GROMACS .gro file of C-alpha atoms in nm:
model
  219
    1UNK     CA    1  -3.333   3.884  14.268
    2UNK     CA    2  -3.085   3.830  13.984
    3UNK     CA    3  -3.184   3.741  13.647
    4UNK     CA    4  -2.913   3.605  13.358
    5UNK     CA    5  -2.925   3.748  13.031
    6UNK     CA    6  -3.008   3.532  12.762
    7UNK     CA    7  -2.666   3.506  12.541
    8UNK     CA    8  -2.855   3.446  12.216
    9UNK     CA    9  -3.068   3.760  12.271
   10UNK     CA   10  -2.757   3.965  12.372
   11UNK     CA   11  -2.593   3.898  12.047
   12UNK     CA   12  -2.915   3.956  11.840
   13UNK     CA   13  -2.874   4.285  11.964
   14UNK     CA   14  -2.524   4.384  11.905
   15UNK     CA   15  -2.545   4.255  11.531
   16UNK     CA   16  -2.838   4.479  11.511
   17UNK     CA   17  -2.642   4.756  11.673
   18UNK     CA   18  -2.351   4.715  11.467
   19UNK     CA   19  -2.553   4.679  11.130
   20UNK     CA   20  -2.721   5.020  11.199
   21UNK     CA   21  -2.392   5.169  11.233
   22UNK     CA   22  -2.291   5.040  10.900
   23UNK     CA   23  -2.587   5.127  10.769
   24UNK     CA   24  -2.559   5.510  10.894
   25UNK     CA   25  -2.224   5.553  10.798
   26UNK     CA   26  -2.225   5.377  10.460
   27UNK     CA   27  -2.197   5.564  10.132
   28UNK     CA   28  -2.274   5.492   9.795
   29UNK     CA   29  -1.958   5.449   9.600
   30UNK     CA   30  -1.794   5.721   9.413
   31UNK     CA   31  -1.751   5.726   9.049
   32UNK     CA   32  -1.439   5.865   8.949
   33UNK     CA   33  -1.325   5.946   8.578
   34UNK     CA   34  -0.989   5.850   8.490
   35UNK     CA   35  -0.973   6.115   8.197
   36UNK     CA   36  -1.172   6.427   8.092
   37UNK     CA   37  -1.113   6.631   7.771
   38UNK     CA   38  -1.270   6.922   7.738
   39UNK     CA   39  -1.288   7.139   7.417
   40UNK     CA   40  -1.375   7.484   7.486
   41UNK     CA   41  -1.510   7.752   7.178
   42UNK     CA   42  -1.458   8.147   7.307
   43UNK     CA   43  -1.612   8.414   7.186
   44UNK     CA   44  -1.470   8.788   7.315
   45UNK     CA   45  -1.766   9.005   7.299
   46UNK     CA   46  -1.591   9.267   7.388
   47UNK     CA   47  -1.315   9.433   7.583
   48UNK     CA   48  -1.173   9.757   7.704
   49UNK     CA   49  -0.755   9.817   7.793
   50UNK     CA   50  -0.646  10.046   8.053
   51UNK     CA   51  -0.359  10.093   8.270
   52UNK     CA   52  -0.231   9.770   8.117
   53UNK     CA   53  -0.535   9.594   8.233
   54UNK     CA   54  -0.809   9.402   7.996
   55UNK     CA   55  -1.184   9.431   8.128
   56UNK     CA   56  -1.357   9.193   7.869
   57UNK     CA   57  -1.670   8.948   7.868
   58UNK     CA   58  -1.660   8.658   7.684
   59UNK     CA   59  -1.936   8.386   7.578
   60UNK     CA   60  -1.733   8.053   7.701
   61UNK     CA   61  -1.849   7.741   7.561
   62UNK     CA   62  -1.701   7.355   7.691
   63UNK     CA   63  -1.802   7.032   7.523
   64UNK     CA   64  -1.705   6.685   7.736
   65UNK     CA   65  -1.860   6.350   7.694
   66UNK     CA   66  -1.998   6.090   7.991
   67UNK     CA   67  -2.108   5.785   7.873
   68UNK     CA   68  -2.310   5.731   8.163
   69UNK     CA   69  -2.549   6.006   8.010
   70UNK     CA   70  -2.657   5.803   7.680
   71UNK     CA   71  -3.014   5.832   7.586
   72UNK     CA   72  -3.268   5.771   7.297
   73UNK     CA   73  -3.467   6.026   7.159
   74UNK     CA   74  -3.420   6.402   6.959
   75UNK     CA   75  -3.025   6.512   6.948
   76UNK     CA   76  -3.006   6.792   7.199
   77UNK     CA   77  -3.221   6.837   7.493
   78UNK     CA   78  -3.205   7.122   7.785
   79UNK     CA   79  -3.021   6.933   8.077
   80UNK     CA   80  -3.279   6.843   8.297
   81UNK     CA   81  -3.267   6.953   8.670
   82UNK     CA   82  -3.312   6.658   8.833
   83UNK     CA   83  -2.951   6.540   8.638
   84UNK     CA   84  -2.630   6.682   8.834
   85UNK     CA   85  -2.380   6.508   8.589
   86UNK     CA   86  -1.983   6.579   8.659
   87UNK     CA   87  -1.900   6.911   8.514
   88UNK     CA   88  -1.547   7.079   8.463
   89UNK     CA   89  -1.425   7.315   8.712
   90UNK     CA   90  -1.293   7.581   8.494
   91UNK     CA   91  -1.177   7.837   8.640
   92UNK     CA   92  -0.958   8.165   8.448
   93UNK     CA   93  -0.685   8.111   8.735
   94UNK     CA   94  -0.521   8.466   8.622
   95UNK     CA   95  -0.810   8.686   8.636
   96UNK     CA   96  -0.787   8.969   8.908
   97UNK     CA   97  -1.176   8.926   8.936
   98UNK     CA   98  -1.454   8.740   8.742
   99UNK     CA   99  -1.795   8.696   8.729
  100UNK     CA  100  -2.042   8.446   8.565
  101UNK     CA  101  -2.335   8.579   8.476
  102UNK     CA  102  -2.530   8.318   8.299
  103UNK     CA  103  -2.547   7.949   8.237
  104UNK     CA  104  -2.727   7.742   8.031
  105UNK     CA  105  -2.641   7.343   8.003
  106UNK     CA  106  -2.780   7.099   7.703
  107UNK     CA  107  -2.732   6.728   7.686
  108UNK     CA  108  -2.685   6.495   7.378
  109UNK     CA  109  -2.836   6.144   7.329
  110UNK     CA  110  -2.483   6.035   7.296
  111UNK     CA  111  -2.369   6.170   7.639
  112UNK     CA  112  -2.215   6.483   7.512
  113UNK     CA  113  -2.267   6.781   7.767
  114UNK     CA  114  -2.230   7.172   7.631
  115UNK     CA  115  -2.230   7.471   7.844
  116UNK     CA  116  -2.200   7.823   7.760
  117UNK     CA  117  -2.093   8.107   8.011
  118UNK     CA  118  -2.088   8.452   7.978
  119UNK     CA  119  -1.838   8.523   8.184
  120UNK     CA  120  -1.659   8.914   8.281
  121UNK     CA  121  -1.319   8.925   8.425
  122UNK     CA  122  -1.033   9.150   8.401
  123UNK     CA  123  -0.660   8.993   8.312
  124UNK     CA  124  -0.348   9.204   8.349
  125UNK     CA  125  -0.152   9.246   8.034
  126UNK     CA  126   0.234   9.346   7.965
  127UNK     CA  127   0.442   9.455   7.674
  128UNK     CA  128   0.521   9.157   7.442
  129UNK     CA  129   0.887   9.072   7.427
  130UNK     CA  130   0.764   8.790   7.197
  131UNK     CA  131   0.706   9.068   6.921
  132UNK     CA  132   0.945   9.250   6.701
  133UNK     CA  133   0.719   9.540   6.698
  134UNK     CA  134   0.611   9.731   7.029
  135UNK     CA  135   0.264   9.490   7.131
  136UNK     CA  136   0.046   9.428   7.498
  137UNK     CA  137  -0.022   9.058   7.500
  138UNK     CA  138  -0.286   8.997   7.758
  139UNK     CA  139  -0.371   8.582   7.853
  140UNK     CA  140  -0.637   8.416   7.978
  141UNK     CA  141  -0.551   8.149   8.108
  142UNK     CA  142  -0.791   7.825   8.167
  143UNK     CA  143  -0.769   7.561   8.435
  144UNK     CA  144  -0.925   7.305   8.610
  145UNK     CA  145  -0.909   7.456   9.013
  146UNK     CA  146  -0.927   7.105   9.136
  147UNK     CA  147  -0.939   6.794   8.888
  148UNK     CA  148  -1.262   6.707   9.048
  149UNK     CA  149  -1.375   6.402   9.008
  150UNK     CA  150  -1.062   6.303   8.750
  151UNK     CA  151  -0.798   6.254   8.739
  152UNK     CA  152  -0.670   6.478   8.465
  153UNK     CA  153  -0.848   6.735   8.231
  154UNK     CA  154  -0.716   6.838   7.931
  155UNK     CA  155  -0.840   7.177   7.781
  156UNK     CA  156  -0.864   7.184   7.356
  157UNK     CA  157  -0.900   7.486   7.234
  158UNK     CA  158  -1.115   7.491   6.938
  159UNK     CA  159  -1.181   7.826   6.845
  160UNK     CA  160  -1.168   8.175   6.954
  161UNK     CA  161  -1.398   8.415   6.773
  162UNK     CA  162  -1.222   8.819   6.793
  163UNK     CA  163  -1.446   8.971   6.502
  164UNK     CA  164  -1.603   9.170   6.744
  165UNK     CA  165  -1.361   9.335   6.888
  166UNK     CA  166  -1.120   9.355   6.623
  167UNK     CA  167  -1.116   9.677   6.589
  168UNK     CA  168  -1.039   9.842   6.907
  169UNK     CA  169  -0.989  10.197   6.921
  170UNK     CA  170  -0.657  10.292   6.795
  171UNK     CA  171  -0.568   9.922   6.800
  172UNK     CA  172  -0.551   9.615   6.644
  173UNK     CA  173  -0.614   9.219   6.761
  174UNK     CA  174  -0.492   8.882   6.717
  175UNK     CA  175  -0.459   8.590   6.958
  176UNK     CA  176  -0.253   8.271   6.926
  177UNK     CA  177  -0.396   7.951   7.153
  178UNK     CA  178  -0.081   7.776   7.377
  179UNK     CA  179  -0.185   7.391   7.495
  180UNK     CA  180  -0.015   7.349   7.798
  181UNK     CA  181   0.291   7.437   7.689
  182UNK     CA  182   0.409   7.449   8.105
  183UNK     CA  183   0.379   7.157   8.114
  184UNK     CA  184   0.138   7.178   8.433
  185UNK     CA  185  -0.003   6.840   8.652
  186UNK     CA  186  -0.364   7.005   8.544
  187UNK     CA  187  -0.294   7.110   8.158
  188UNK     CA  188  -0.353   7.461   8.159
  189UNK     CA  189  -0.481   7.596   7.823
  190UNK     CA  190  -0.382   8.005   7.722
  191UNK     CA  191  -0.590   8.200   7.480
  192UNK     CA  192  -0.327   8.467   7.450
  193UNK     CA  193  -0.475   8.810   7.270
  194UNK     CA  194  -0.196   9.061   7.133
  195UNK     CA  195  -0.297   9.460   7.111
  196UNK     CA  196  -0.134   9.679   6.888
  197UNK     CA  197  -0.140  10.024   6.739
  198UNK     CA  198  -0.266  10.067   6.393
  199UNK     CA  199   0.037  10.174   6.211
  200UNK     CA  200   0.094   9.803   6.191
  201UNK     CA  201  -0.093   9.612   5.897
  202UNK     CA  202  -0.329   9.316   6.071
  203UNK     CA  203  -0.142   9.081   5.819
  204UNK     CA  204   0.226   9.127   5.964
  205UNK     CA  205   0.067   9.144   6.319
  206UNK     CA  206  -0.091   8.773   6.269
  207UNK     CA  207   0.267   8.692   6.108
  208UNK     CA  208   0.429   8.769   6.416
  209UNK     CA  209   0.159   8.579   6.655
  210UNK     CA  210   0.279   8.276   6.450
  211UNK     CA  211   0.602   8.311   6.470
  212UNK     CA  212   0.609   8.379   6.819
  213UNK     CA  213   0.364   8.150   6.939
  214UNK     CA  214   0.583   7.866   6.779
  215UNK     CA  215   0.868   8.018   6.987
  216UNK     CA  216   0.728   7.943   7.300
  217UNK     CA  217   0.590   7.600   7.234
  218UNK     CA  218   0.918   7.537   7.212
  219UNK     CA  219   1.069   7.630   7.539
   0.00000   0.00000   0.00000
C-alpha cells in the first residue's frame, strides 16, 4: 500500500521547521556606542619604591554617560543589580600585577554612571632623563583592553590627588597627566608620578614636571 503525501501539509511543515531555526538562532540586536569618554579622578593612597619598582593602591574613580540610562527621581542612586549597563574596560596595561579589591557603582537620573576601585598594582619605574636633576618617574598607564562595545574611548584625566603620599620617606612627589600623547588607536591616558630626594625644594621639582611634561607632548 502506498500513500501520497499531501503537498500542502509537507510545506506547512518545513516553514515551521525553518521558522524554529530562525527562531533558535536569532539574537537580539547589539547596541554599539560610537564614542565613549571617560573622565577618571585618582587618588594614590599610598605607595612604597623598591628596587625601582612602585607597590601602590589607589582609589580609581571613572565617570561616562549612556543616555539609555535616563530616569526621574533623587540625583544619585546605587546601580541596581538587575541593570548591567556598558562599562569601560580599564585596564593599567603596564602593571606587573594588579588587583581590584572593591567596587561600588552609582547611577544618575541623567544617565551618568560613577565607579570607584580600589585597586593595588605594582608599576616599574626608571631614572627620569626628562629631569635636570637625578628623579625615578614611575607611570601608570590607563587603557581600554578591548574598546568593548565602542568604538573608541577616550580617557580625561581630571584629577590626581598625591597629598597622601607626598611625603615619602626621604623623598619627594609630583605627577604630570600625558593624554595620549602616542598617539594610540585606543587613547591611552598616563598619570606619570616623579620621586625625588629631598635636597630638592617641592617647588623646583613641580617646575621641572612642567617643563618636561610639555616636552613630551610635543614629540
Amino acid at each position: 500500500i502506498t500513500s501520497e503525501k499531501d503537498p500542502k501539509e509537507e510545506n506547512r511543515n518545513s516553514y515551521m521547521y525553518r521558522a524554529t531555526i530562525q527562531k533558535k538562532t536569532s539574537s537580539k540586536p547589539v547596541y554599539r556606542r560610537t564614542y565613549g569618554s571617560v573622565d577618571v579622578y585618582v587618588v594614590v593612597n599610598g605607595a612604597h619604591l623598591s628596587d625601582d619598582i612602585l607597590r601602590t593602591s589607589i582609589t580609581l574613580e571613572q565617570t561616562w554617560t549612556d543616555s539609555r540610562l535616563l530616569f526621574k527621581g533623587v540625583s544619585e542612586v546605587p546601580l541596581p543589580a538587575n541593570v548591567h549597563p556598558w562599562q569601560p574596560d580599564t585596564v593599567i596595561i603596564n602593571a606587573l600585577r594588579s588587583e581590584c579589591s572593591m567596587t561600588s557603582s552609582f547611577l544618575n537620573y541623567d544617565g551618568t554612571l560613577r565607579r570607584r576601585q580600589l585597586l593595588s598594582f605594582k608599576v616599574p619605574c626608571e631614572e627620569s632623563s626628562a629631569l635636570d636633576h637625578e628623579a625615578i618617574e614611575c607611570p601608570i598607564e590607563l587603557t581600554s583592553f578591548s574598546n568593548r562595545g565602542v568604538d573608541k574611548i577616550t580617557y580625561n584625566i581630571e584629577h590626581v590627588d598625591i597629598e597622601r603620599v607626598a611625603r615619602f620617606t626621604n623623598s619627594t612627589v609630583a605627577y604630570a597627566k600625558l593624554q595620549d600623547h602616542h598617539k594610540r588607536s585606543s587613547h591611552l591616558a598616563t598619570v606619570l608620578l616623579f620621586i625625588q630626594k629631598p635636597h630638592h625644594m617641592v617647588g623646583d621639582l613641580i617646575d621641572e614636571v612642567s617643563r618636561a611634561t610639555k616636552s613630551l607632548e610635543h614629540h
